[in-house]
PDB file of C-alpha atoms and ligand atoms in Angstrom:
ATOM      1  CA  MET A  28     -17.319  31.770  24.579  1.00 62.00           C
ATOM      2  CA  GLU A  29     -17.327  33.251  21.058  1.00 83.00           C
ATOM      3  CA  ILE A  30     -16.867  30.679  18.320  1.00 90.00           C
ATOM      4  CA  ASP A  31     -13.683  32.388  17.013  1.00 90.00           C
ATOM      5  CA  SER A  32     -11.895  32.224  20.353  1.00 92.00           C
ATOM      6  CA  PHE A  33     -13.270  28.718  20.969  1.00 92.00           C
ATOM      7  CA  VAL A  34     -11.768  27.546  17.679  1.00 94.00           C
ATOM      8  CA  GLN A  35      -8.405  29.253  18.210  1.00 94.00           C
ATOM      9  CA  LYS A  36      -8.007  28.010  21.771  1.00 95.00           C
ATOM     10  CA  HIS A  37      -8.926  24.415  20.959  1.00 95.00           C
ATOM     11  CA  LYS A  38      -6.946  24.284  17.726  1.00 96.00           C
ATOM     12  CA  ASN A  39      -3.850  25.139  19.772  1.00 96.00           C
ATOM     13  CA  LEU A  40      -4.719  22.502  22.387  1.00 97.00           C
ATOM     14  CA  LEU A  41      -5.237  19.882  19.666  1.00 97.00           C
ATOM     15  CA  ASP A  42      -1.914  20.763  18.035  1.00 97.00           C
ATOM     16  CA  GLN A  43      -0.091  20.434  21.359  1.00 97.00           C
ATOM     17  CA  ARG A  44      -1.717  17.078  22.072  1.00 97.00           C
ATOM     18  CA  LEU A  45      -0.925  15.766  18.588  1.00 98.00           C
ATOM     19  CA  GLU A  46       2.720  16.804  19.062  1.00 98.00           C
ATOM     20  CA  GLN A  47       2.880  14.955  22.391  1.00 98.00           C
ATOM     21  CA  LEU A  48       1.187  11.813  21.080  1.00 98.00           C
ATOM     22  CA  LEU A  49       3.407  11.610  18.013  1.00 98.00           C
ATOM     23  CA  ALA A  50       6.630  12.241  19.954  1.00 98.00           C
ATOM     24  CA  ALA A  51       5.684   9.586  22.531  1.00 98.00           C
ATOM     25  CA  SER A  52       5.246   7.000  19.756  1.00 97.00           C
ATOM     26  CA  PHE A  53       8.842   7.346  18.584  1.00 98.00           C
ATOM     27  CA  PRO A  54      11.146   6.618  21.527  1.00 96.00           C
ATOM     28  CA  PHE A  55      13.902   5.173  19.284  1.00 96.00           C
ATOM     29  CA  GLU A  56      16.139   6.480  16.511  1.00 97.00           C
ATOM     30  CA  TRP A  57      15.836   3.714  13.914  1.00 98.00           C
ATOM     31  CA  ASN A  58      12.440   4.853  12.533  1.00 98.00           C
ATOM     32  CA  ARG A  59      13.106   8.592  12.882  1.00 97.00           C
ATOM     33  CA  GLU A  60      12.264   9.233   9.241  1.00 98.00           C
ATOM     34  CA  LEU A  61       8.745   7.912   9.788  1.00 98.00           C
ATOM     35  CA  PHE A  62       8.332  10.374  12.647  1.00 98.00           C
ATOM     36  CA  GLN A  63       9.581  13.198  10.422  1.00 98.00           C
ATOM     37  CA  SER A  64       7.227  12.340   7.561  1.00 98.00           C
ATOM     38  CA  ALA A  65       4.203  12.021   9.877  1.00 98.00           C
ATOM     39  CA  HIS A  66       5.182  15.318  11.500  1.00 98.00           C
ATOM     40  CA  TYR A  67       5.494  16.963   8.084  1.00 98.00           C
ATOM     41  CA  ALA A  68       1.972  15.816   7.156  1.00 98.00           C
ATOM     42  CA  LEU A  69       0.410  16.941  10.450  1.00 98.00           C
ATOM     43  CA  PHE A  70       2.149  20.314  10.971  1.00 98.00           C
ATOM     44  CA  PRO A  71       1.680  23.176  10.398  1.00 94.00           C
ATOM     45  CA  SER A  72      -1.918  22.281  10.856  1.00 85.00           C
ATOM     46  CA  GLY A  73      -4.869  22.275   8.492  1.00 92.00           C
ATOM     47  CA  LYS A  74      -8.179  23.556   9.793  1.00 95.00           C
ATOM     48  CA  ARG A  75      -8.586  20.678  12.288  1.00 97.00           C
ATOM     49  CA  LEU A  76     -12.237  20.798  11.298  1.00 97.00           C
ATOM     50  CA  ARG A  77     -13.157  17.262  12.361  1.00 98.00           C
ATOM     51  CA  PRO A  78     -11.922  17.264  15.985  1.00 98.00           C
ATOM     52  CA  LEU A  79     -13.171  20.851  16.351  1.00 97.00           C
ATOM     53  CA  LEU A  80     -16.670  19.775  15.323  1.00 97.00           C
ATOM     54  CA  ALA A  81     -16.599  17.030  17.952  1.00 98.00           C
ATOM     55  CA  LEU A  82     -15.308  19.498  20.555  1.00 97.00           C
ATOM     56  CA  THR A  83     -18.167  21.848  19.738  1.00 96.00           C
ATOM     57  CA  VAL A  84     -20.674  19.083  20.503  1.00 97.00           C
ATOM     58  CA  ILE A  85     -18.907  18.257  23.776  1.00 96.00           C
ATOM     59  CA  ALA A  86     -18.819  21.924  24.829  1.00 95.00           C
ATOM     60  CA  SER A  87     -22.482  22.363  23.790  1.00 93.00           C
ATOM     61  CA  ALA A  88     -23.398  19.489  26.099  1.00 91.00           C
ATOM     62  CA  LYS A  89     -21.539  21.381  28.866  1.00 90.00           C
ATOM     63  CA  LYS A  90     -18.866  18.717  29.307  1.00 90.00           C
ATOM     64  CA  SER A  91     -15.261  19.513  30.003  1.00 90.00           C
ATOM     65  CA  VAL A  92     -13.285  19.090  26.779  1.00 89.00           C
ATOM     66  CA  GLU A  93      -9.656  18.951  27.881  1.00 86.00           C
ATOM     67  CA  PRO A  94      -9.668  15.360  29.213  1.00 87.00           C
ATOM     68  CA  LEU A  95     -11.054  14.230  25.835  1.00 95.00           C
ATOM     69  CA  LEU A  96      -8.449  15.767  23.527  1.00 97.00           C
ATOM     70  CA  THR A  97      -6.557  12.509  22.961  1.00 97.00           C
ATOM     71  CA  PRO A  98      -9.400  10.477  21.407  1.00 98.00           C
ATOM     72  CA  LEU A  99     -10.325  13.518  19.315  1.00 98.00           C
ATOM     73  CA  CYS A 100      -6.845  13.544  17.787  1.00 98.00           C
ATOM     74  CA  ALA A 101      -7.779  10.181  16.227  1.00 98.00           C
ATOM     75  CA  LEU A 102     -10.110  12.036  13.844  1.00 98.00           C
ATOM     76  CA  GLU A 103      -7.315  14.280  12.617  1.00 98.00           C
ATOM     77  CA  LEU A 104      -4.893  11.370  12.247  1.00 98.00           C
ATOM     78  CA  LEU A 105      -7.362   9.428  10.154  1.00 98.00           C
ATOM     79  CA  HIS A 106      -8.242  12.477   8.041  1.00 98.00           C
ATOM     80  CA  THR A 107      -4.558  13.264   7.423  1.00 98.00           C
ATOM     81  CA  TYR A 108      -3.934   9.690   6.288  1.00 98.00           C
ATOM     82  CA  SER A 109      -6.802  10.079   3.797  1.00 98.00           C
ATOM     83  CA  LEU A 110      -5.239  13.278   2.400  1.00 98.00           C
ATOM     84  CA  ILE A 111      -1.768  11.734   2.034  1.00 98.00           C
ATOM     85  CA  HIS A 112      -3.159   8.821   0.044  1.00 98.00           C
ATOM     86  CA  ASP A 113      -5.545  11.104  -1.889  1.00 98.00           C
ATOM     87  CA  ASP A 114      -2.570  13.101  -3.242  1.00 98.00           C
ATOM     88  CA  LEU A 115      -0.536  10.077  -4.378  1.00 98.00           C
ATOM     89  CA  PRO A 116       0.245   9.746  -8.103  1.00 98.00           C
ATOM     90  CA  CYS A 117      -2.037   6.689  -8.347  1.00 98.00           C
ATOM     91  CA  MET A 118      -4.954   8.712  -6.930  1.00 98.00           C
ATOM     92  CA  ASP A 119      -5.335  12.489  -7.545  1.00 97.00           C
ATOM     93  CA  ASN A 120      -1.636  13.044  -8.278  1.00 97.00           C
ATOM     94  CA  ASP A 121      -1.588  16.428  -6.549  1.00 96.00           C
ATOM     95  CA  ASP A 122       1.784  17.890  -5.615  1.00 96.00           C
ATOM     96  CA  PHE A 123       0.690  20.510  -3.107  1.00 96.00           C
ATOM     97  CA  ARG A 124      -1.138  20.205   0.218  1.00 97.00           C
ATOM     98  CA  ARG A 125      -1.616  22.517   3.187  1.00 96.00           C
ATOM     99  CA  GLY A 126       0.569  25.164   1.570  1.00 95.00           C
ATOM    100  CA  LYS A 127       3.617  23.017   0.830  1.00 97.00           C
ATOM    101  CA  PRO A 128       4.717  20.083  -1.350  1.00 98.00           C
ATOM    102  CA  SER A 129       2.619  16.947  -0.794  1.00 98.00           C
ATOM    103  CA  LEU A 130       4.214  14.268   1.330  1.00 98.00           C
ATOM    104  CA  HIS A 131       5.216  12.058  -1.608  1.00 98.00           C
ATOM    105  CA  LYS A 132       7.016  15.067  -3.148  1.00 98.00           C
ATOM    106  CA  ALA A 133       8.779  16.150   0.017  1.00 98.00           C
ATOM    107  CA  PHE A 134       9.788  12.566   0.933  1.00 98.00           C
ATOM    108  CA  SER A 135       9.084   9.645  -1.391  1.00 98.00           C
ATOM    109  CA  GLU A 136       6.074   7.740  -2.654  1.00 98.00           C
ATOM    110  CA  TRP A 137       6.734   4.628  -0.600  1.00 98.00           C
ATOM    111  CA  LEU A 138       7.244   6.647   2.562  1.00 98.00           C
ATOM    112  CA  ALA A 139       4.048   8.620   1.919  1.00 98.00           C
ATOM    113  CA  LEU A 140       2.149   5.364   1.496  1.00 98.00           C
ATOM    114  CA  LEU A 141       3.559   3.954   4.731  1.00 98.00           C
ATOM    115  CA  THR A 142       3.041   7.207   6.629  1.00 98.00           C
ATOM    116  CA  GLY A 143      -0.623   7.109   5.630  1.00 98.00           C
ATOM    117  CA  ASP A 144      -0.836   3.500   6.817  1.00 98.00           C
ATOM    118  CA  PHE A 145       0.816   4.465  10.082  1.00 98.00           C
ATOM    119  CA  LEU A 146      -1.554   7.386  10.741  1.00 98.00           C
ATOM    120  CA  LEU A 147      -4.537   5.115  10.060  1.00 98.00           C
ATOM    121  CA  THR A 148      -3.458   2.518  12.610  1.00 98.00           C
ATOM    122  CA  PHE A 149      -2.265   5.208  15.018  1.00 98.00           C
ATOM    123  CA  ALA A 150      -5.752   6.737  14.863  1.00 98.00           C
ATOM    124  CA  PHE A 151      -7.273   3.571  16.336  1.00 98.00           C
ATOM    125  CA  GLU A 152      -4.593   3.362  19.022  1.00 98.00           C
ATOM    126  CA  THR A 153      -5.242   6.998  19.943  1.00 98.00           C
ATOM    127  CA  ALA A 154      -9.038   6.712  19.986  1.00 98.00           C
ATOM    128  CA  VAL A 155      -8.895   4.404  23.017  1.00 97.00           C
ATOM    129  CA  GLN A 156      -6.039   6.016  24.942  1.00 94.00           C
ATOM    130  CA  SER A 157      -7.858   8.198  27.419  1.00 89.00           C
ATOM    131  CA  PRO A 158      -8.188   6.822  31.005  1.00 89.00           C
ATOM    132  CA  GLN A 159     -11.364   8.907  31.383  1.00 90.00           C
ATOM    133  CA  LEU A 160     -13.276   6.704  28.931  1.00 95.00           C
ATOM    134  CA  SER A 161     -15.410   3.718  29.868  1.00 96.00           C
ATOM    135  CA  ASN A 162     -14.874   0.457  27.982  1.00 97.00           C
ATOM    136  CA  GLN A 163     -18.235   0.964  26.279  1.00 97.00           C
ATOM    137  CA  GLN A 164     -17.189   4.397  25.048  1.00 97.00           C
ATOM    138  CA  LYS A 165     -13.954   2.939  23.645  1.00 98.00           C
ATOM    139  CA  VAL A 166     -15.818   0.208  21.788  1.00 98.00           C
ATOM    140  CA  ASP A 167     -18.266   2.785  20.398  1.00 98.00           C
ATOM    141  CA  LEU A 168     -15.478   5.085  19.199  1.00 98.00           C
ATOM    142  CA  VAL A 169     -13.613   2.267  17.441  1.00 98.00           C
ATOM    143  CA  ALA A 170     -16.820   1.016  15.809  1.00 98.00           C
ATOM    144  CA  VAL A 171     -17.694   4.493  14.510  1.00 98.00           C
ATOM    145  CA  LEU A 172     -14.185   5.140  13.209  1.00 98.00           C
ATOM    146  CA  ALA A 173     -14.018   1.783  11.418  1.00 98.00           C
ATOM    147  CA  ARG A 174     -17.498   2.016   9.911  1.00 98.00           C
ATOM    148  CA  GLN A 175     -17.204   5.591   8.725  1.00 98.00           C
ATOM    149  CA  SER A 176     -13.730   5.222   7.234  1.00 98.00           C
ATOM    150  CA  GLY A 177     -14.439   1.870   5.542  1.00 98.00           C
ATOM    151  CA  CYS A 178     -15.886   0.499   2.304  1.00 98.00           C
ATOM    152  CA  ASN A 179     -19.315   2.079   2.854  1.00 98.00           C
ATOM    153  CA  GLY A 180     -17.760   5.279   4.175  1.00 98.00           C
ATOM    154  CA  MET A 181     -14.672   7.266   3.236  1.00 98.00           C
ATOM    155  CA  ILE A 182     -12.914   4.493   1.290  1.00 98.00           C
ATOM    156  CA  GLY A 183     -16.134   3.749  -0.611  1.00 98.00           C
ATOM    157  CA  GLY A 184     -16.395   7.445  -1.533  1.00 98.00           C
ATOM    158  CA  GLN A 185     -12.771   7.559  -2.657  1.00 98.00           C
ATOM    159  CA  TYR A 186     -13.423   4.451  -4.749  1.00 98.00           C
ATOM    160  CA  LEU A 187     -16.347   6.188  -6.484  1.00 98.00           C
ATOM    161  CA  ASP A 188     -14.353   9.395  -6.950  1.00 98.00           C
ATOM    162  CA  LEU A 189     -11.686   7.540  -8.946  1.00 98.00           C
ATOM    163  CA  HIS A 190     -14.030   5.068 -10.618  1.00 98.00           C
ATOM    164  CA  LEU A 191     -16.196   7.896 -11.975  1.00 98.00           C
ATOM    165  CA  GLU A 192     -13.345   9.962 -13.454  1.00 98.00           C
ATOM    166  CA  GLY A 193     -14.196  10.846 -17.061  1.00 97.00           C
ATOM    167  CA  LYS A 194     -17.748   9.461 -16.761  1.00 97.00           C
ATOM    168  CA  LYS A 195     -21.041  11.306 -17.044  1.00 95.00           C
ATOM    169  CA  VAL A 196     -23.243  10.170 -14.171  1.00 97.00           C
ATOM    170  CA  PRO A 197     -26.456  11.463 -12.546  1.00 97.00           C
ATOM    171  CA  TRP A 198     -26.419  13.739  -9.496  1.00 97.00           C
ATOM    172  CA  GLN A 199     -27.487  10.839  -7.210  1.00 97.00           C
ATOM    173  CA  LYS A 200     -24.184   9.099  -7.955  1.00 98.00           C
ATOM    174  CA  ILE A 201     -22.164  12.227  -7.241  1.00 98.00           C
ATOM    175  CA  ARG A 202     -24.094  12.744  -4.027  1.00 98.00           C
ATOM    176  CA  GLN A 203     -23.286   9.163  -3.014  1.00 98.00           C
ATOM    177  CA  MET A 204     -19.598   9.844  -3.680  1.00 98.00           C
ATOM    178  CA  TYR A 205     -19.689  13.052  -1.587  1.00 98.00           C
ATOM    179  CA  ILE A 206     -21.460  11.315   1.287  1.00 98.00           C
ATOM    180  CA  GLY A 207     -18.782   8.630   1.218  1.00 98.00           C
ATOM    181  CA  LYS A 208     -15.601  10.590   0.811  1.00 98.00           C
ATOM    182  CA  THR A 209     -16.480  13.701   2.825  1.00 98.00           C
ATOM    183  CA  SER A 210     -19.660  13.311   4.897  1.00 98.00           C
ATOM    184  CA  SER A 211     -18.531  10.021   6.461  1.00 98.00           C
ATOM    185  CA  LEU A 212     -15.732  11.542   8.523  1.00 98.00           C
ATOM    186  CA  LEU A 213     -17.781  14.619   9.435  1.00 98.00           C
ATOM    187  CA  SER A 214     -20.583  12.349  10.714  1.00 98.00           C
ATOM    188  CA  ALA A 215     -17.970  10.269  12.553  1.00 98.00           C
ATOM    189  CA  SER A 216     -16.671  13.464  14.179  1.00 98.00           C
ATOM    190  CA  LEU A 217     -20.122  14.521  15.336  1.00 98.00           C
ATOM    191  CA  GLU A 218     -20.767  10.979  16.627  1.00 98.00           C
ATOM    192  CA  PHE A 219     -17.451  11.136  18.511  1.00 98.00           C
ATOM    193  CA  GLY A 220     -18.846  14.290  20.123  1.00 97.00           C
ATOM    194  CA  VAL A 221     -22.046  12.476  21.129  1.00 97.00           C
ATOM    195  CA  ILE A 222     -20.165   9.482  22.577  1.00 97.00           C
ATOM    196  CA  LEU A 223     -17.564  11.531  24.438  1.00 97.00           C
ATOM    197  CA  ALA A 224     -20.161  13.953  25.805  1.00 96.00           C
ATOM    198  CA  GLY A 225     -22.123  10.971  27.126  1.00 95.00           C
ATOM    199  CA  LEU A 226     -25.288  12.030  25.297  1.00 96.00           C
ATOM    200  CA  THR A 227     -27.548   9.006  25.495  1.00 93.00           C
ATOM    201  CA  ASP A 228     -30.703  10.090  23.649  1.00 95.00           C
ATOM    202  CA  PRO A 229     -30.577   8.162  20.312  1.00 95.00           C
ATOM    203  CA  LYS A 230     -32.238  11.157  18.634  1.00 96.00           C
ATOM    204  CA  ASP A 231     -29.059  13.205  19.130  1.00 96.00           C
ATOM    205  CA  ARG A 232     -26.875  10.653  17.438  1.00 96.00           C
ATOM    206  CA  LEU A 233     -29.271  10.337  14.510  1.00 97.00           C
ATOM    207  CA  ALA A 234     -29.650  14.105  14.105  1.00 97.00           C
ATOM    208  CA  LEU A 235     -25.918  14.735  14.178  1.00 98.00           C
ATOM    209  CA  ARG A 236     -25.201  11.898  11.777  1.00 97.00           C
ATOM    210  CA  LYS A 237     -27.632  13.587   9.358  1.00 98.00           C
ATOM    211  CA  LEU A 238     -26.016  16.941  10.004  1.00 98.00           C
ATOM    212  CA  GLY A 239     -22.652  15.404   9.039  1.00 98.00           C
ATOM    213  CA  THR A 240     -24.162  14.025   5.839  1.00 98.00           C
ATOM    214  CA  TYR A 241     -25.550  17.379   4.697  1.00 98.00           C
ATOM    215  CA  LEU A 242     -22.527  19.311   5.891  1.00 98.00           C
ATOM    216  CA  GLY A 243     -20.221  17.001   3.936  1.00 98.00           C
ATOM    217  CA  ILE A 244     -22.155  17.576   0.721  1.00 98.00           C
ATOM    218  CA  VAL A 245     -22.005  21.349   1.215  1.00 98.00           C
ATOM    219  CA  TYR A 246     -18.314  21.225   2.128  1.00 98.00           C
ATOM    220  CA  GLN A 247     -17.379  19.101  -0.878  1.00 98.00           C
ATOM    221  CA  ILE A 248     -19.337  21.231  -3.362  1.00 98.00           C
ATOM    222  CA  GLN A 249     -17.488  24.259  -1.966  1.00 97.00           C
ATOM    223  CA  ASP A 250     -14.194  22.366  -2.334  1.00 96.00           C
ATOM    224  CA  ASP A 251     -14.998  21.560  -5.958  1.00 96.00           C
ATOM    225  CA  LEU A 252     -15.920  25.185  -6.679  1.00 96.00           C
ATOM    226  CA  PHE A 253     -12.655  26.354  -5.099  1.00 96.00           C
ATOM    227  CA  ASN A 254     -10.727  23.828  -7.187  1.00 95.00           C
ATOM    228  CA  ALA A 255     -12.064  25.571 -10.288  1.00 96.00           C
ATOM    229  CA  THR A 256     -12.088  29.211  -9.232  1.00 93.00           C
ATOM    230  CA  SER A 257      -9.696  29.924  -6.341  1.00 94.00           C
ATOM    231  CA  GLN A 258      -5.908  30.329  -6.203  1.00 93.00           C
ATOM    232  CA  GLN A 259      -3.290  27.885  -4.987  1.00 93.00           C
ATOM    233  CA  ALA A 260      -1.788  30.552  -2.690  1.00 92.00           C
ATOM    234  CA  LEU A 261      -5.131  30.908  -0.887  1.00 90.00           C
ATOM    235  CA  LEU A 262      -6.148  27.237  -0.893  1.00 92.00           C
ATOM    236  CA  GLY A 263      -2.762  25.714  -0.116  1.00 94.00           C
ATOM    237  CA  LYS A 264      -3.478  23.019  -2.735  1.00 95.00           C
ATOM    238  CA  PRO A 265      -3.657  22.953  -6.534  1.00 93.00           C
ATOM    239  CA  VAL A 266      -6.462  24.564  -8.535  1.00 95.00           C
ATOM    240  CA  GLY A 267      -7.723  23.222 -11.848  1.00 95.00           C
ATOM    241  CA  SER A 268      -6.697  19.646 -11.038  1.00 95.00           C
ATOM    242  CA  ASP A 269     -10.289  18.300 -10.970  1.00 95.00           C
ATOM    243  CA  CYS A 270     -10.869  19.551 -14.503  1.00 95.00           C
ATOM    244  CA  LYS A 271      -7.548  18.068 -15.703  1.00 95.00           C
ATOM    245  CA  ARG A 272      -8.503  14.675 -14.301  1.00 95.00           C
ATOM    246  CA  LYS A 273     -12.071  14.958 -15.635  1.00 97.00           C
ATOM    247  CA  LYS A 274     -13.530  14.448 -12.163  1.00 96.00           C
ATOM    248  CA  ALA A 275     -17.263  13.816 -12.073  1.00 97.00           C
ATOM    249  CA  ASN A 276     -18.543  16.356  -9.545  1.00 96.00           C
ATOM    250  CA  ALA A 277     -21.333  18.878  -8.917  1.00 96.00           C
ATOM    251  CA  LEU A 278     -19.570  21.537 -10.933  1.00 95.00           C
ATOM    252  CA  SER A 279     -18.820  19.420 -14.003  1.00 95.00           C
ATOM    253  CA  LEU A 280     -22.338  17.963 -13.994  1.00 96.00           C
ATOM    254  CA  LEU A 281     -24.493  20.938 -13.015  1.00 96.00           C
ATOM    255  CA  GLY A 282     -22.412  24.019 -13.816  1.00 96.00           C
ATOM    256  CA  GLU A 283     -21.575  26.776 -11.319  1.00 96.00           C
ATOM    257  CA  GLN A 284     -25.066  28.279 -10.878  1.00 96.00           C
ATOM    258  CA  GLU A 285     -26.843  24.968 -10.233  1.00 97.00           C
ATOM    259  CA  ALA A 286     -24.003  23.691  -8.062  1.00 97.00           C
ATOM    260  CA  LYS A 287     -24.374  26.795  -5.868  1.00 96.00           C
ATOM    261  CA  LYS A 288     -28.145  26.273  -5.657  1.00 97.00           C
ATOM    262  CA  THR A 289     -27.618  22.640  -4.642  1.00 97.00           C
ATOM    263  CA  LEU A 290     -25.176  23.811  -2.006  1.00 96.00           C
ATOM    264  CA  GLU A 291     -27.806  26.171  -0.590  1.00 97.00           C
ATOM    265  CA  THR A 292     -30.449  23.413  -0.529  1.00 98.00           C
ATOM    266  CA  PHE A 293     -28.171  21.137   1.506  1.00 98.00           C
ATOM    267  CA  SER A 294     -27.165  24.028   3.790  1.00 97.00           C
ATOM    268  CA  ARG A 295     -30.841  24.504   4.660  1.00 97.00           C
ATOM    269  CA  LEU A 296     -31.272  20.760   5.284  1.00 98.00           C
ATOM    270  CA  ALA A 297     -28.230  20.854   7.577  1.00 98.00           C
ATOM    271  CA  LEU A 298     -29.693  23.701   9.642  1.00 97.00           C
ATOM    272  CA  ARG A 299     -32.989  21.832  10.073  1.00 97.00           C
ATOM    273  CA  THR A 300     -31.316  18.931  11.880  1.00 97.00           C
ATOM    274  CA  PHE A 301     -30.728  21.042  15.018  1.00 96.00           C
ATOM    275  CA  SER A 302     -34.417  21.014  15.908  1.00 95.00           C
ATOM    276  CA  SER A 303     -34.185  17.257  16.705  1.00 95.00           C
ATOM    277  CA  CYS A 304     -31.374  17.680  19.244  1.00 96.00           C
ATOM    278  CA  SER A 305     -32.030  17.365  22.970  1.00 94.00           C
ATOM    279  CA  PHE A 306     -29.203  19.693  24.007  1.00 93.00           C
ATOM    280  CA  SER A 307     -28.509  23.387  23.401  1.00 93.00           C
ATOM    281  CA  THR A 308     -26.912  23.621  19.953  1.00 94.00           C
ATOM    282  CA  VAL A 309     -26.123  27.353  19.908  1.00 93.00           C
ATOM    283  CA  LEU A 310     -22.346  26.859  19.707  1.00 94.00           C
ATOM    284  CA  LEU A 311     -22.660  24.046  17.179  1.00 95.00           C
ATOM    285  CA  GLN A 312     -24.941  26.175  15.007  1.00 96.00           C
ATOM    286  CA  GLU A 313     -22.386  28.985  15.084  1.00 95.00           C
ATOM    287  CA  ALA A 314     -19.658  26.526  14.081  1.00 95.00           C
ATOM    288  CA  VAL A 315     -21.742  25.246  11.167  1.00 96.00           C
ATOM    289  CA  GLN A 316     -22.393  28.814   9.979  1.00 95.00           C
ATOM    290  CA  GLN A 317     -18.642  29.454  10.103  1.00 94.00           C
ATOM    291  CA  ILE A 318     -18.047  26.325   8.021  1.00 94.00           C
ATOM    292  CA  PHE A 319     -20.625  27.478   5.456  1.00 94.00           C
ATOM    293  CA  MET A 320     -18.721  30.767   5.190  1.00 91.00           C
ATOM    294  CA  ARG A 321     -15.406  28.871   5.253  1.00 85.00           C
ATOM    295  CA  ARG A 322     -14.209  30.988   8.177  1.00 78.00           C
ATOM    296  CA  PHE A 323     -13.110  28.021  10.305  1.00 71.00           C
TER     297      PHE A 323
HETATM  298  C1  LIG B 406      -9.872  18.474   2.557  1.00 74.29           C
HETATM  299  O1  LIG B 406     -10.304  18.556   3.873  1.00 74.29           O
HETATM  300  C2  LIG B 406     -10.545  17.314   1.890  1.00 74.29           C
HETATM  301  C3  LIG B 406     -11.993  17.483   1.753  1.00 74.29           C
HETATM  302  C4  LIG B 406     -12.827  16.667   2.292  1.00 74.29           C
HETATM  303  C5  LIG B 406     -12.524  18.575   0.979  1.00 74.29           C
HETATM  304  P1  LIG B 406     -10.080  19.898   4.722  1.00 74.29           P
HETATM  305  O2  LIG B 406     -10.621  21.073   3.955  1.00 74.29           O
HETATM  306  O3  LIG B 406     -10.637  19.707   6.086  1.00 74.29           O
HETATM  307  O4  LIG B 406      -8.489  20.002   4.743  1.00 74.29           O
HETATM  308  P2  LIG B 406      -7.467  20.456   5.894  1.00 74.29           P
HETATM  309  O5  LIG B 406      -7.468  19.410   6.942  1.00 74.29           O
HETATM  310  O6  LIG B 406      -7.928  21.786   6.428  1.00 74.29           O
HETATM  311  O7  LIG B 406      -6.148  20.550   5.176  1.00 74.29           O
HETATM  312  C1  LIG B 407     -10.601  14.370  -0.662  1.00 74.29           C
HETATM  313  O1  LIG B 407     -11.372  14.790  -1.709  1.00 74.29           O
HETATM  314  C2  LIG B 407     -11.421  13.451   0.202  1.00 74.29           C
HETATM  315  C3  LIG B 407     -10.599  12.576   1.034  1.00 74.29           C
HETATM  316  C4  LIG B 407      -9.315  12.668   1.152  1.00 74.29           C
HETATM  317  C5  LIG B 407     -11.289  11.533   1.761  1.00 74.29           C
HETATM  318  P1  LIG B 407     -10.694  15.700  -2.817  1.00 74.29           P
HETATM  319  O2  LIG B 407      -9.644  14.952  -3.547  1.00 74.29           O
HETATM  320  O3  LIG B 407     -11.784  16.303  -3.614  1.00 74.29           O
HETATM  321  O4  LIG B 407     -10.043  16.831  -1.895  1.00 74.29           O
HETATM  322  P2  LIG B 407      -8.777  17.745  -2.131  1.00 74.29           P
HETATM  323  O5  LIG B 407      -9.272  18.858  -3.015  1.00 74.29           O
HETATM  324  O6  LIG B 407      -7.699  16.922  -2.753  1.00 74.29           O
HETATM  325  O7  LIG B 407      -8.441  18.254  -0.772  1.00 74.29           O
HETATM  326 MG1  LIG B 408      -9.639  12.979  -4.294  1.00 74.29          MG
HETATM  327 MG1  LIG B 409      -7.671  15.364  -4.006  1.00 74.29          MG
END
């Protein structure tokens, strides 16, 4: 199947499954507002990049993807929580996300905070919901999700992002921040793919974890470039906000030309990781190329 139709088909399936899972979690009326705020944050959808990456691994390993949609939704729930908190006034203070007012603008700050908390815990509940999974697979998924979203993963990266605001730091520090805040969840997504596809060669897991690391750096440099040069109508989120907050990033440290060169270096490193995989990575390689071109 062509990557474009693969993405469209599975994005729709993921959206349907997310709708079902969320609706099933709210059988009563008393917490309806929490349902509405979570729904607002999740729909209409973002790119669904993280579960789609995992699905690409599963399809590449020739496994049927539909029975595994539920645990994959965990990746999107956790990512959406990170975006809600990222936009809060005490963090990036951004008022626009996915083409509409950020959650704390559309609802309230306290509800945005709690909705993020809910999506985080809901992610763990969802990761282990599928009857098709073995107990070992469930334990592996929970361990990956916790490790990659924690203090040495996404939260650690978010800590550095805020801690380094207004500071001049070397590239190594910025790279560490990127690996934390962005690569961690991309590596987690690829590892979800490995676990759910039942790929047992440790080389695959290692290679895809590395792929996630490089891909995250590329993706975040692109994001920083867009923040400086794109338009809110295209991005669906504010432009110029990194500069206003004096964010330490590839662009502010290296300038546009060098940042683009760095991006190309890490793109090449990402493409090299495929040679260590034991399964056919044609579809995954196509997906990665699409991400480089931001066509996902
Ligand atoms: C935004 O992630 C945050 C970054 C890591 C750059 P995405 O670009 O995947 O955002 P959505 O999910 O499509 O909105
Ligand atoms: C967001 O990074 C990373 C996480 C939410 C973990 P940014 O703050 O750079 O991303 P945007 O530009 O707000 O999406
Ligand atoms: Mg941020
Ligand atoms: Mg932000």
